[in-house]
Structures are given as C-alpha cells and as structure tokens.
PDB file of C-alpha atoms in Angstrom:
ATOM      1  CA  MET I 724     106.639   4.045   4.311  1.00 96.00           C
ATOM      2  CA  HIS I 725     104.775   1.409   3.060  1.00 98.00           C
ATOM      3  CA  VAL I 726     106.785  -2.216   3.225  1.00 98.00           C
ATOM      4  CA  GLY I 727     106.022  -5.200   4.162  1.00 98.00           C
ATOM      5  CA  ALA I 728     106.237  -9.661   2.882  1.00 98.00           C
ATOM      6  CA  HIS I 729     104.312 -11.526   0.977  1.00 98.00           C
ATOM      7  CA  VAL I 730     102.546 -14.295   3.216  1.00 97.00           C
ATOM      8  CA  SER I 731     100.645 -17.084   3.676  1.00 95.00           C
ATOM      9  CA  ILE I 732      96.892 -17.665   5.181  1.00 95.00           C
ATOM     10  CA  SER I 733      97.617 -20.523   6.036  1.00 90.00           C
ATOM     11  CA  GLY I 734      96.969 -21.539  10.080  1.00 84.00           C
ATOM     12  CA  SER I 735     100.677 -22.769  10.395  1.00 75.00           C
ATOM     13  CA  ARG I 736     102.448 -20.583  13.778  1.00 68.00           C
ATOM     14  CA  VAL I 737     104.504 -18.107  13.370  1.00 67.00           C
ATOM     15  CA  SER I 738     105.648 -18.100  16.877  1.00 61.00           C
ATOM     16  CA  SER I 739     103.429 -19.495  19.897  1.00 56.00           C
ATOM     17  CA  ASP I 740     101.371 -16.217  21.132  1.00 58.00           C
ATOM     18  CA  GLU I 741     100.432 -15.575  17.566  1.00 65.00           C
ATOM     19  CA  GLU I 742      97.049 -15.430  17.206  1.00 70.00           C
ATOM     20  CA  THR I 743      96.471 -17.371  14.261  1.00 71.00           C
ATOM     21  CA  PRO I 744      93.556 -19.397  13.646  1.00 74.00           C
ATOM     22  CA  PRO I 745      94.375 -23.310  13.308  1.00 73.00           C
ATOM     23  CA  TYR I 746      92.950 -23.786   9.251  1.00 75.00           C
ATOM     24  CA  ASP I 747      94.086 -21.575   6.294  1.00 84.00           C
ATOM     25  CA  ASP I 748      92.481 -18.975   6.838  1.00 92.00           C
ATOM     26  CA  VAL I 749      92.592 -14.773   4.611  1.00 95.00           C
ATOM     27  CA  ARG I 750      92.870 -13.439   8.230  1.00 95.00           C
ATOM     28  CA  ASN I 751      95.612 -15.246   9.154  1.00 95.00           C
ATOM     29  CA  ALA I 752      97.937 -13.038   6.919  1.00 96.00           C
ATOM     30  CA  VAL I 753      96.885  -9.947   9.029  1.00 96.00           C
ATOM     31  CA  HIS I 754      98.247 -11.652  12.124  1.00 94.00           C
ATOM     32  CA  ARG I 755     101.449 -12.963  10.587  1.00 95.00           C
ATOM     33  CA  GLN I 756     101.956  -9.587   8.614  1.00 97.00           C
ATOM     34  CA  VAL I 757     101.489  -7.640  12.157  1.00 96.00           C
ATOM     35  CA  ALA I 758     104.225 -10.182  14.066  1.00 95.00           C
ATOM     36  CA  PHE I 759     106.702  -9.398  10.592  1.00 97.00           C
ATOM     37  CA  GLY I 760     106.504  -5.570  11.372  1.00 97.00           C
ATOM     38  CA  GLY I 761     104.890  -5.109   7.900  1.00 98.00           C
ATOM     39  CA  ASN I 762     101.913  -2.411   6.973  1.00 98.00           C
ATOM     40  CA  CYS I 763     101.051  -3.859   3.691  1.00 98.00           C
ATOM     41  CA  GLY I 764     101.942  -6.691   1.533  1.00 98.00           C
ATOM     42  CA  GLN I 765     101.002  -9.760  -0.234  1.00 98.00           C
ATOM     43  CA  ILE I 766      98.972 -12.672   0.105  1.00 98.00           C
ATOM     44  CA  PHE I 767      97.576 -15.924  -2.279  1.00 97.00           C
ATOM     45  CA  THR I 768      94.401 -17.029  -1.613  1.00 97.00           C
ATOM     46  CA  THR I 769      94.915 -20.916  -2.391  1.00 94.00           C
ATOM     47  CA  SER I 770      97.247 -22.761  -3.077  1.00 92.00           C
ATOM     48  CA  PRO I 771      99.565 -20.649  -6.194  1.00 93.00           C
ATOM     49  CA  GLN I 772     100.333 -24.522  -7.657  1.00 91.00           C
ATOM     50  CA  VAL I 773      97.058 -25.555  -8.846  1.00 93.00           C
ATOM     51  CA  TRP I 774      94.008 -24.289 -10.394  1.00 93.00           C
ATOM     52  CA  ALA I 775      91.800 -23.659  -7.525  1.00 92.00           C
ATOM     53  CA  GLN I 776      89.659 -21.143  -6.892  1.00 91.00           C
ATOM     54  CA  PRO I 777      89.680 -19.193  -3.711  1.00 94.00           C
ATOM     55  CA  GLU I 778      87.740 -20.319  -0.812  1.00 92.00           C
ATOM     56  CA  ILE I 779      86.299 -17.014   1.425  1.00 95.00           C
ATOM     57  CA  ASP I 780      83.153 -16.975   3.743  1.00 94.00           C
ATOM     58  CA  ASP I 781      81.813 -13.693   4.630  1.00 96.00           C
ATOM     59  CA  GLU I 782      82.606 -14.092   7.805  1.00 95.00           C
ATOM     60  CA  ALA I 783      86.800 -14.621   7.164  1.00 95.00           C
ATOM     61  CA  ALA I 784      86.230 -11.523   4.450  1.00 97.00           C
ATOM     62  CA  ALA I 785      84.605  -8.917   7.211  1.00 97.00           C
ATOM     63  CA  GLY I 786      87.472  -9.954   9.638  1.00 95.00           C
ATOM     64  CA  PHE I 787      89.821  -9.798   7.499  1.00 96.00           C
ATOM     65  CA  ARG I 788      88.670  -6.036   6.042  1.00 97.00           C
ATOM     66  CA  GLU I 789      88.443  -5.421   9.806  1.00 97.00           C
ATOM     67  CA  ALA I 790      92.420  -6.515  10.738  1.00 96.00           C
ATOM     68  CA  THR I 791      93.620  -4.579   8.089  1.00 97.00           C
ATOM     69  CA  ALA I 792      91.837  -1.679   8.603  1.00 97.00           C
ATOM     70  CA  GLU I 793      92.494  -1.756  12.418  1.00 97.00           C
ATOM     71  CA  LYS I 794      95.971  -2.801  12.374  1.00 97.00           C
ATOM     72  CA  LEU I 795      97.730  -1.846   8.748  1.00 97.00           C
ATOM     73  CA  ASP I 796      98.672   1.432   6.867  1.00 94.00           C
ATOM     74  CA  GLY I 797      99.377  -0.130   3.464  1.00 87.00           C
ATOM     75  CA  PRO I 798      97.324  -2.253   0.452  1.00 98.00           C
ATOM     76  CA  TRP I 799      97.658  -5.392  -0.165  1.00 98.00           C
ATOM     77  CA  VAL I 800      97.427  -6.986  -3.369  1.00 98.00           C
ATOM     78  CA  ILE I 801      96.687 -11.077  -4.724  1.00 98.00           C
ATOM     79  CA  HIS I 802      98.947 -12.852  -6.618  1.00 98.00           C
ATOM     80  CA  SER I 803      97.838 -14.783  -9.269  1.00 98.00           C
ATOM     81  CA  ALA I 804      98.084 -18.713  -9.470  1.00 97.00           C
ATOM     82  CA  TYR I 805     101.392 -19.238 -10.771  1.00 95.00           C
ATOM     83  CA  LEU I 806      99.421 -21.742 -13.897  1.00 97.00           C
ATOM     84  CA  VAL I 807      97.969 -18.664 -15.254  1.00 98.00           C
ATOM     85  CA  ASN I 808      99.486 -17.887 -18.639  1.00 98.00           C
ATOM     86  CA  LEU I 809      97.974 -15.297 -20.349  1.00 98.00           C
ATOM     87  CA  CYS I 810     100.305 -15.465 -23.486  1.00 98.00           C
ATOM     88  CA  THR I 811     100.112 -18.472 -24.334  1.00 97.00           C
ATOM     89  CA  PRO I 812      98.545 -19.671 -28.068  1.00 97.00           C
ATOM     90  CA  LYS I 813      96.609 -22.598 -26.374  1.00 97.00           C
ATOM     91  CA  GLU I 814      92.865 -21.678 -25.892  1.00 96.00           C
ATOM     92  CA  ASP I 815      91.986 -24.077 -23.256  1.00 97.00           C
ATOM     93  CA  LEU I 816      95.097 -22.938 -20.996  1.00 97.00           C
ATOM     94  CA  ARG I 817      94.027 -19.151 -21.446  1.00 97.00           C
ATOM     95  CA  ARG I 818      90.439 -19.985 -20.916  1.00 97.00           C
ATOM     96  CA  LYS I 819      91.557 -21.379 -17.343  1.00 98.00           C
ATOM     97  CA  SER I 820      93.877 -18.877 -16.423  1.00 98.00           C
ATOM     98  CA  ARG I 821      91.338 -16.064 -17.968  1.00 98.00           C
ATOM     99  CA  GLU I 822      89.069 -17.980 -15.040  1.00 98.00           C
ATOM    100  CA  SER I 823      91.940 -18.252 -12.279  1.00 98.00           C
ATOM    101  CA  LEU I 824      92.129 -14.836 -13.195  1.00 98.00           C
ATOM    102  CA  GLN I 825      88.422 -14.067 -13.064  1.00 98.00           C
ATOM    103  CA  ALA I 826      88.604 -15.709  -9.439  1.00 98.00           C
ATOM    104  CA  GLU I 827      91.143 -13.669  -7.899  1.00 98.00           C
ATOM    105  CA  LEU I 828      89.911 -10.582  -9.149  1.00 98.00           C
ATOM    106  CA  ASP I 829      86.176 -11.357  -7.215  1.00 98.00           C
ATOM    107  CA  ALA I 830      88.620 -12.346  -4.054  1.00 98.00           C
ATOM    108  CA  ALA I 831      90.170  -8.832  -4.040  1.00 98.00           C
ATOM    109  CA  GLU I 832      86.527  -7.333  -4.317  1.00 98.00           C
ATOM    110  CA  LYS I 833      85.412  -8.948  -1.165  1.00 98.00           C
ATOM    111  CA  LEU I 834      88.216  -8.843   0.413  1.00 98.00           C
ATOM    112  CA  GLY I 835      88.716  -5.426  -0.155  1.00 98.00           C
ATOM    113  CA  VAL I 836      92.387  -5.720  -1.415  1.00 98.00           C
ATOM    114  CA  PRO I 837      92.873  -2.946  -4.812  1.00 98.00           C
ATOM    115  CA  TYR I 838      95.102  -5.186  -6.195  1.00 98.00           C
ATOM    116  CA  VAL I 839      95.700  -8.244  -8.453  1.00 98.00           C
ATOM    117  CA  ASN I 840      99.228  -8.830  -9.474  1.00 98.00           C
ATOM    118  CA  VAL I 841      99.914 -11.329 -12.378  1.00 98.00           C
ATOM    119  CA  HIS I 842     102.277 -12.655 -14.892  1.00 98.00           C
ATOM    120  CA  LEU I 843     101.566 -12.250 -18.650  1.00 98.00           C
ATOM    121  CA  GLY I 844     103.504 -15.991 -19.134  1.00 97.00           C
ATOM    122  CA  ALA I 845     105.043 -17.430 -21.414  1.00 98.00           C
ATOM    123  CA  HIS I 846     103.909 -16.826 -25.267  1.00 98.00           C
ATOM    124  CA  THR I 847     105.528 -20.676 -26.601  1.00 96.00           C
ATOM    125  CA  GLY I 848     106.198 -19.875 -30.270  1.00 95.00           C
ATOM    126  CA  ALA I 849     103.479 -17.330 -30.526  1.00 96.00           C
ATOM    127  CA  GLY I 850     105.538 -14.897 -30.435  1.00 97.00           C
ATOM    128  CA  VAL I 851     106.035 -11.767 -28.325  1.00 97.00           C
ATOM    129  CA  GLU I 852     103.622  -9.676 -30.589  1.00 98.00           C
ATOM    130  CA  GLY I 853     100.812 -12.854 -31.385  1.00 98.00           C
ATOM    131  CA  GLY I 854     102.067 -13.455 -26.822  1.00 98.00           C
ATOM    132  CA  LEU I 855     100.846  -9.803 -26.404  1.00 98.00           C
ATOM    133  CA  ASP I 856      97.838 -10.157 -28.043  1.00 98.00           C
ATOM    134  CA  ASN I 857      96.905 -13.314 -26.658  1.00 98.00           C
ATOM    135  CA  ALA I 858      97.359 -11.737 -22.976  1.00 98.00           C
ATOM    136  CA  ALA I 859      95.585  -8.684 -24.539  1.00 98.00           C
ATOM    137  CA  GLU I 860      92.187 -10.576 -25.122  1.00 98.00           C
ATOM    138  CA  VAL I 861      92.242 -12.318 -21.903  1.00 98.00           C
ATOM    139  CA  ILE I 862      92.625  -8.605 -19.913  1.00 98.00           C
ATOM    140  CA  ASP I 863      89.480  -7.207 -21.550  1.00 98.00           C
ATOM    141  CA  SER I 864      87.513 -10.716 -20.799  1.00 98.00           C
ATOM    142  CA  LEU I 865      87.541  -9.728 -17.879  1.00 98.00           C
ATOM    143  CA  ALA I 866      84.889  -8.099 -15.787  1.00 98.00           C
ATOM    144  CA  ILE I 867      87.146  -6.234 -12.884  1.00 98.00           C
ATOM    145  CA  PRO I 868      85.269  -5.285 -10.264  1.00 98.00           C
ATOM    146  CA  ASP I 869      84.783  -1.265  -8.850  1.00 97.00           C
ATOM    147  CA  GLY I 870      87.438  -0.438  -6.456  1.00 97.00           C
ATOM    148  CA  VAL I 871      90.181  -3.621  -8.128  1.00 98.00           C
ATOM    149  CA  GLN I 872      92.811  -3.136 -10.343  1.00 98.00           C
ATOM    150  CA  LEU I 873      94.515  -5.663 -12.552  1.00 98.00           C
ATOM    151  CA  LEU I 874      98.890  -5.627 -11.928  1.00 98.00           C
ATOM    152  CA  VAL I 875     101.017  -7.091 -14.789  1.00 98.00           C
ATOM    153  CA  GLU I 876     104.780  -7.884 -12.851  1.00 98.00           C
ATOM    154  CA  SER I 877     107.423  -7.279 -14.592  1.00 98.00           C
ATOM    155  CA  ASP I 878     109.452 -10.826 -15.191  1.00 97.00           C
ATOM    156  CA  ALA I 879     113.382 -11.938 -15.285  1.00 97.00           C
ATOM    157  CA  GLY I 880     112.843 -13.146 -18.994  1.00 94.00           C
ATOM    158  CA  SER I 881     114.263 -16.517 -19.189  1.00 93.00           C
ATOM    159  CA  GLY I 882     112.437 -18.612 -22.180  1.00 96.00           C
ATOM    160  CA  THR I 883     109.796 -17.231 -24.031  1.00 97.00           C
ATOM    161  CA  LYS I 884     108.120 -15.452 -21.273  1.00 97.00           C
ATOM    162  CA  LEU I 885     107.088 -12.186 -21.183  1.00 98.00           C
ATOM    163  CA  GLY I 886     106.999  -9.177 -19.583  1.00 97.00           C
ATOM    164  CA  GLY I 887     110.657  -8.985 -18.914  1.00 97.00           C
ATOM    165  CA  GLU I 888     111.502  -6.235 -21.209  1.00 98.00           C
ATOM    166  CA  PHE I 889     109.957  -2.966 -20.205  1.00 98.00           C
ATOM    167  CA  GLU I 890     108.542  -2.765 -24.247  1.00 98.00           C
ATOM    168  CA  HIS I 891     107.035  -5.558 -23.413  1.00 98.00           C
ATOM    169  CA  LEU I 892     104.856  -3.940 -20.223  1.00 98.00           C
ATOM    170  CA  ALA I 893     104.065  -0.774 -22.272  1.00 98.00           C
ATOM    171  CA  GLY I 894     103.034  -3.250 -24.929  1.00 98.00           C
ATOM    172  CA  ILE I 895     100.365  -4.385 -23.059  1.00 98.00           C
ATOM    173  CA  ILE I 896      99.592  -1.492 -22.317  1.00 98.00           C
ATOM    174  CA  ASP I 897      98.480  -0.215 -25.730  1.00 98.00           C
ATOM    175  CA  ARG I 898      96.551  -2.943 -26.350  1.00 98.00           C
ATOM    176  CA  THR I 899      93.884  -3.470 -23.864  1.00 98.00           C
ATOM    177  CA  GLU I 900      90.948  -1.262 -23.596  1.00 97.00           C
ATOM    178  CA  THR I 901      91.625  -2.355 -19.198  1.00 98.00           C
ATOM    179  CA  ASP I 902      93.353  -0.085 -17.039  1.00 97.00           C
ATOM    180  CA  VAL I 903      96.033  -1.920 -16.297  1.00 98.00           C
ATOM    181  CA  GLY I 904      98.673  -1.185 -14.024  1.00 98.00           C
ATOM    182  CA  ILE I 905     102.134  -2.150 -13.411  1.00 98.00           C
ATOM    183  CA  CYS I 906     104.430  -4.059 -10.783  1.00 98.00           C
ATOM    184  CA  ILE I 907     108.228  -3.703 -10.957  1.00 98.00           C
ATOM    185  CA  ASP I 908     110.064  -6.293  -9.124  1.00 98.00           C
ATOM    186  CA  THR I 909     113.394  -5.403  -8.742  1.00 98.00           C
ATOM    187  CA  ALA I 910     114.977  -9.155  -8.550  1.00 98.00           C
ATOM    188  CA  HIS I 911     113.387  -9.615 -11.696  1.00 98.00           C
ATOM    189  CA  THR I 912     114.075  -6.076 -12.699  1.00 98.00           C
ATOM    190  CA  LEU I 913     117.784  -6.931 -12.653  1.00 98.00           C
ATOM    191  CA  VAL I 914     118.428  -9.926 -14.370  1.00 98.00           C
ATOM    192  CA  ALA I 915     116.650  -8.644 -16.793  1.00 98.00           C
ATOM    193  CA  GLY I 916     119.160  -6.568 -17.480  1.00 98.00           C
ATOM    194  CA  ASN I 917     118.329  -3.490 -16.077  1.00 98.00           C
ATOM    195  CA  ASP I 918     121.067  -2.250 -13.731  1.00 98.00           C
ATOM    196  CA  LEU I 919     120.448  -1.005 -10.172  1.00 98.00           C
ATOM    197  CA  THR I 920     123.117  -2.120  -7.993  1.00 98.00           C
ATOM    198  CA  THR I 921     124.462   2.275  -7.696  1.00 98.00           C
ATOM    199  CA  PRO I 922     122.297   4.895  -7.356  1.00 98.00           C
ATOM    200  CA  GLY I 923     123.298   5.873 -10.954  1.00 98.00           C
ATOM    201  CA  ALA I 924     121.997   3.056 -12.770  1.00 98.00           C
ATOM    202  CA  VAL I 925     118.548   3.318 -10.639  1.00 98.00           C
ATOM    203  CA  ASP I 926     117.802   6.451 -12.278  1.00 98.00           C
ATOM    204  CA  GLU I 927     118.880   5.320 -15.221  1.00 98.00           C
ATOM    205  CA  THR I 928     116.758   2.474 -15.129  1.00 98.00           C
ATOM    206  CA  ILE I 929     113.541   3.992 -13.763  1.00 98.00           C
ATOM    207  CA  GLY I 930     114.124   7.685 -16.361  1.00 98.00           C
ATOM    208  CA  ARG I 931     113.861   4.459 -18.720  1.00 98.00           C
ATOM    209  CA  PHE I 932     111.055   2.892 -18.073  1.00 98.00           C
ATOM    210  CA  ASP I 933     108.996   6.486 -17.700  1.00 98.00           C
ATOM    211  CA  ASP I 934     110.341   6.806 -21.245  1.00 98.00           C
ATOM    212  CA  VAL I 935     108.637   3.555 -22.172  1.00 98.00           C
ATOM    213  CA  VAL I 936     106.160   2.484 -19.932  1.00 98.00           C
ATOM    214  CA  GLY I 937     105.114   6.005 -17.722  1.00 98.00           C
ATOM    215  CA  LEU I 938     105.669   5.961 -14.112  1.00 98.00           C
ATOM    216  CA  GLU I 939     102.038   6.580 -13.904  1.00 98.00           C
ATOM    217  CA  HIS I 940     101.678   3.199 -14.710  1.00 98.00           C
ATOM    218  CA  LEU I 941     103.746   1.984 -11.503  1.00 98.00           C
ATOM    219  CA  GLU I 942     101.679   0.791  -8.136  1.00 98.00           C
ATOM    220  CA  TYR I 943     103.759  -1.756  -6.456  1.00 98.00           C
ATOM    221  CA  ILE I 944     106.747  -2.732  -6.395  1.00 98.00           C
ATOM    222  CA  HIS I 945     108.078  -5.992  -5.013  1.00 98.00           C
ATOM    223  CA  LEU I 946     111.524  -5.743  -3.182  1.00 98.00           C
ATOM    224  CA  ASN I 947     113.743  -8.667  -3.587  1.00 98.00           C
ATOM    225  CA  ASP I 948     118.057  -8.667  -3.662  1.00 98.00           C
ATOM    226  CA  SER I 949     119.110 -10.805  -5.959  1.00 98.00           C
ATOM    227  CA  LYS I 950     121.599 -13.879  -5.856  1.00 98.00           C
ATOM    228  CA  HIS I 951     122.125 -13.454  -9.458  1.00 98.00           C
ATOM    229  CA  ASP I 952     123.681 -11.005 -11.544  1.00 98.00           C
ATOM    230  CA  VAL I 953     122.310  -8.314 -14.836  1.00 97.00           C
ATOM    231  CA  GLY I 954     120.952  -9.783 -17.867  1.00 97.00           C
ATOM    232  CA  THR I 955     120.876 -13.961 -16.019  1.00 98.00           C
ATOM    233  CA  HIS I 956     117.649 -14.045 -16.638  1.00 97.00           C
ATOM    234  CA  LYS I 957     117.582 -16.659 -13.431  1.00 97.00           C
ATOM    235  CA  ASP I 958     115.285 -15.687 -11.092  1.00 97.00           C
ATOM    236  CA  GLU I 959     116.003 -16.894  -7.241  1.00 97.00           C
ATOM    237  CA  HIS I 960     115.833 -13.493  -4.382  1.00 98.00           C
ATOM    238  CA  ALA I 961     117.837 -12.801  -1.604  1.00 98.00           C
ATOM    239  CA  HIS I 962     118.146 -11.297   1.403  1.00 98.00           C
ATOM    240  CA  ILE I 963     117.583  -6.998   1.125  1.00 98.00           C
ATOM    241  CA  GLY I 964     121.152  -5.517   0.736  1.00 98.00           C
ATOM    242  CA  GLU I 965     123.491  -9.157   0.493  1.00 98.00           C
ATOM    243  CA  GLY I 966     122.495 -10.192  -3.361  1.00 98.00           C
ATOM    244  CA  TYR I 967     123.598  -8.194  -6.867  1.00 98.00           C
ATOM    245  CA  ILE I 968     121.518  -5.085  -6.437  1.00 98.00           C
ATOM    246  CA  GLY I 969     122.728  -4.555  -2.731  1.00 98.00           C
ATOM    247  CA  GLU I 970     123.050  -2.153  -0.093  1.00 98.00           C
ATOM    248  CA  ASP I 971     124.209   0.790  -2.070  1.00 98.00           C
ATOM    249  CA  GLY I 972     121.347   0.053  -4.689  1.00 98.00           C
ATOM    250  CA  MET I 973     118.670  -1.406  -2.039  1.00 98.00           C
ATOM    251  CA  ARG I 974     119.012   2.089  -0.709  1.00 98.00           C
ATOM    252  CA  ALA I 975     119.112   3.880  -3.799  1.00 98.00           C
ATOM    253  CA  ILE I 976     115.558   2.202  -4.905  1.00 98.00           C
ATOM    254  CA  VAL I 977     113.888   2.966  -1.761  1.00 98.00           C
ATOM    255  CA  ASN I 978     114.390   6.184  -1.122  1.00 98.00           C
ATOM    256  CA  HIS I 979     113.987   7.528  -5.349  1.00 98.00           C
ATOM    257  CA  PRO I 980     111.548  10.268  -5.414  1.00 98.00           C
ATOM    258  CA  ASP I 981     109.724   8.135  -8.215  1.00 98.00           C
ATOM    259  CA  LEU I 982     109.282   4.683  -5.869  1.00 98.00           C
ATOM    260  CA  ARG I 983     110.318   6.049  -2.057  1.00 97.00           C
ATOM    261  CA  ASP I 984     105.290   6.590  -1.946  1.00 97.00           C
ATOM    262  CA  LEU I 985     104.822   3.346  -3.386  1.00 98.00           C
ATOM    263  CA  PRO I 986     103.881  -0.161  -1.407  1.00 98.00           C
ATOM    264  CA  PHE I 987     107.170  -2.133  -0.700  1.00 98.00           C
ATOM    265  CA  ALA I 988     106.367  -6.349  -0.738  1.00 98.00           C
ATOM    266  CA  LEU I 989     109.170  -8.403  -0.395  1.00 98.00           C
ATOM    267  CA  GLU I 990     109.386 -11.741  -1.585  1.00 98.00           C
ATOM    268  CA  THR I 991     112.641 -12.569  -0.013  1.00 98.00           C
ATOM    269  CA  PRO I 992     114.088 -15.964   1.062  1.00 97.00           C
ATOM    270  CA  THR I 993     113.885 -17.804   4.924  1.00 96.00           C
ATOM    271  CA  GLU I 994     117.284 -19.031   5.217  1.00 96.00           C
ATOM    272  CA  ASP I 995     120.481 -18.492   6.808  1.00 93.00           C
ATOM    273  CA  GLY I 996     118.274 -17.982  10.054  1.00 94.00           C
ATOM    274  CA  ARG I 997     116.902 -15.055   8.767  1.00 96.00           C
ATOM    275  CA  GLY I 998     112.857 -14.187   7.230  1.00 97.00           C
ATOM    276  CA  PHE I 999     110.758 -11.552   6.680  1.00 98.00           C
ATOM    277  CA  GLU I1000     111.072  -9.881  10.362  1.00 98.00           C
ATOM    278  CA  TRP I1001     114.884  -9.176   9.227  1.00 98.00           C
ATOM    279  CA  ASN I1002     114.424  -7.990   6.037  1.00 98.00           C
ATOM    280  CA  ILE I1003     110.849  -5.720   6.433  1.00 98.00           C
ATOM    281  CA  GLU I1004     113.684  -4.174   9.028  1.00 98.00           C
ATOM    282  CA  LYS I1005     116.768  -4.154   7.109  1.00 98.00           C
ATOM    283  CA  THR I1006     114.152  -2.348   4.644  1.00 98.00           C
ATOM    284  CA  ARG I1007     113.848   0.087   7.129  1.00 98.00           C
ATOM    285  CA  GLU I1008     117.257   0.917   7.754  1.00 98.00           C
ATOM    286  CA  LEU I1009     117.748   1.467   3.958  1.00 98.00           C
ATOM    287  CA  ARG I1010     115.213   4.452   4.191  1.00 97.00           C
ATOM    288  CA  ASP I1011     116.823   7.663   4.639  1.00 91.00           C
ATOM    289  CA  ALA I1012     113.864   9.985   7.340  1.00 68.00           C
TER     290      ALA I1012
END
C-alpha cells in the first residue's frame, strides 16, 4: 500500500534522534516521512502563502533523489502555492500563477518527483466556462518537463472556486492539449456534494467520476476525513475514520478495486495528541490484506 503524509522540508525535529539538518532542506522530507511510517507523500518546496521560487541546490536535490530511492516505495507529489489561481480573469494574477507553477514543475524535474498538484482556483466573476478557459490557457502555456505530470485537484467548491464538480475536472481535461491528471481529495469530494460515507455511496461516487471524468485520469488521492458533512462546501480535515466519512467510508475507499493501487497522501490534522503517524497506521488498519 502506498500511503504517506504531506510533510515539511523544514529543519525542525520530529524526534530527538531524527537525522534532519537544522535548516530547510528537501532531504528533511524523506527523513520525516520515514519517521511517520509513510512510503510516499507530498511536499511544498517553499512557503505556500507567498510568491516565492523554490531554492534547491544540486547537492540537496541529489540527496533527496537518493534517499527517496533507498527508503520509500511510492511517488512524491509537489503541491503548488495556495496563491496560484488558474481561473482568474486578472491577467497579472494569471501571469504570477503561471510563473509559480512553472517553477514547481522545474523543481519536480530536478527532484525526480513525477507529479505537481494544483487547484484550479476561483473564476471571480468570469463564470464557470470562462474560468475553465482561463485555466486551460495557463496550463497549455507551461513547459512541462518529461517525466512530470500536472495534476488538477478536486475542490470543496465554495464561492466561485472551480473543481468541486466532476464536470469542472472533465472540462479542464477536454480543453487542454496537455496530459493533465486528476488528484481527488476525499474530504473535498464529500463536502462538494458527493457521498462517501458507506460502501454503496463510495461505489456510486466512483462510478459517477468514471462516467464524467474517467478513472484513467486519476493518479493520486489526498486521503482526508472531513469535519463537515456532505454538500457543506467547508474544507476542514479530520482524523481518518473520525469525521463524516467515517470508518465505513474510509475502509471502502482504501479497499476499492479502482483506488487501492493508487498512492494516498494524508493532510490530516495534528491535534488531540495525534498526528500523521497515528493516521497512517489507522489507514493501514483499514486496508484488507
């Protein structure tokens, strides 16, 4: 089973005996993933809250690639900055989004990471069709390196954000000449209006995704439970099996024949004395042999 967490590249220690350098370094992500018990996962290459370019020197990149090959089994994915908005009608914001996303794609090539994950963003008045057109224009202007694939993530769908409906994901695939993949976030999918709380509901939702988008485009899953119910459009993650998806829904997701071989990256909270290690172990407990 390929399961891990979204881990930091910071030099702060997880435990006193961890081998992380005392400064930001992508190699820290591998040590941290191992400490949590994960074998794949997700990173930010820089602060997601600001327009900043990744700063990864050749030594760190080589160390990251070597440590990943030695200690992990599944693929990494880089999550783009939160500021990126591909759907916006504002040309300046689209330009900054394009430059930021291109930098992440180039970083992925340097690190040997096969995926970069991005949200479509909000159309802010351009309308659904206009927003999808804007996003497709940005995506097709990118120079995507060989061996790297751009993944569009499903969204909770609040306000004018796109990606909450499967039709939005299909729309961006249809509009682009780029080989775009999809990353489904289970918490986002639930609160956007798709039931995942029972085995039957999971089957129905996956079947609808296949009909609208196509399972052949699904490359990665953000496995998160939700603190809010179906259709609320509120994005707040919960511990695995302890939110509105619950153990029955989570067990159905991680064992579903169309999903079980995909990589799962957790973005669960650190609270109540539990963090990624507990959630990764819980995920494995829900997995059938």
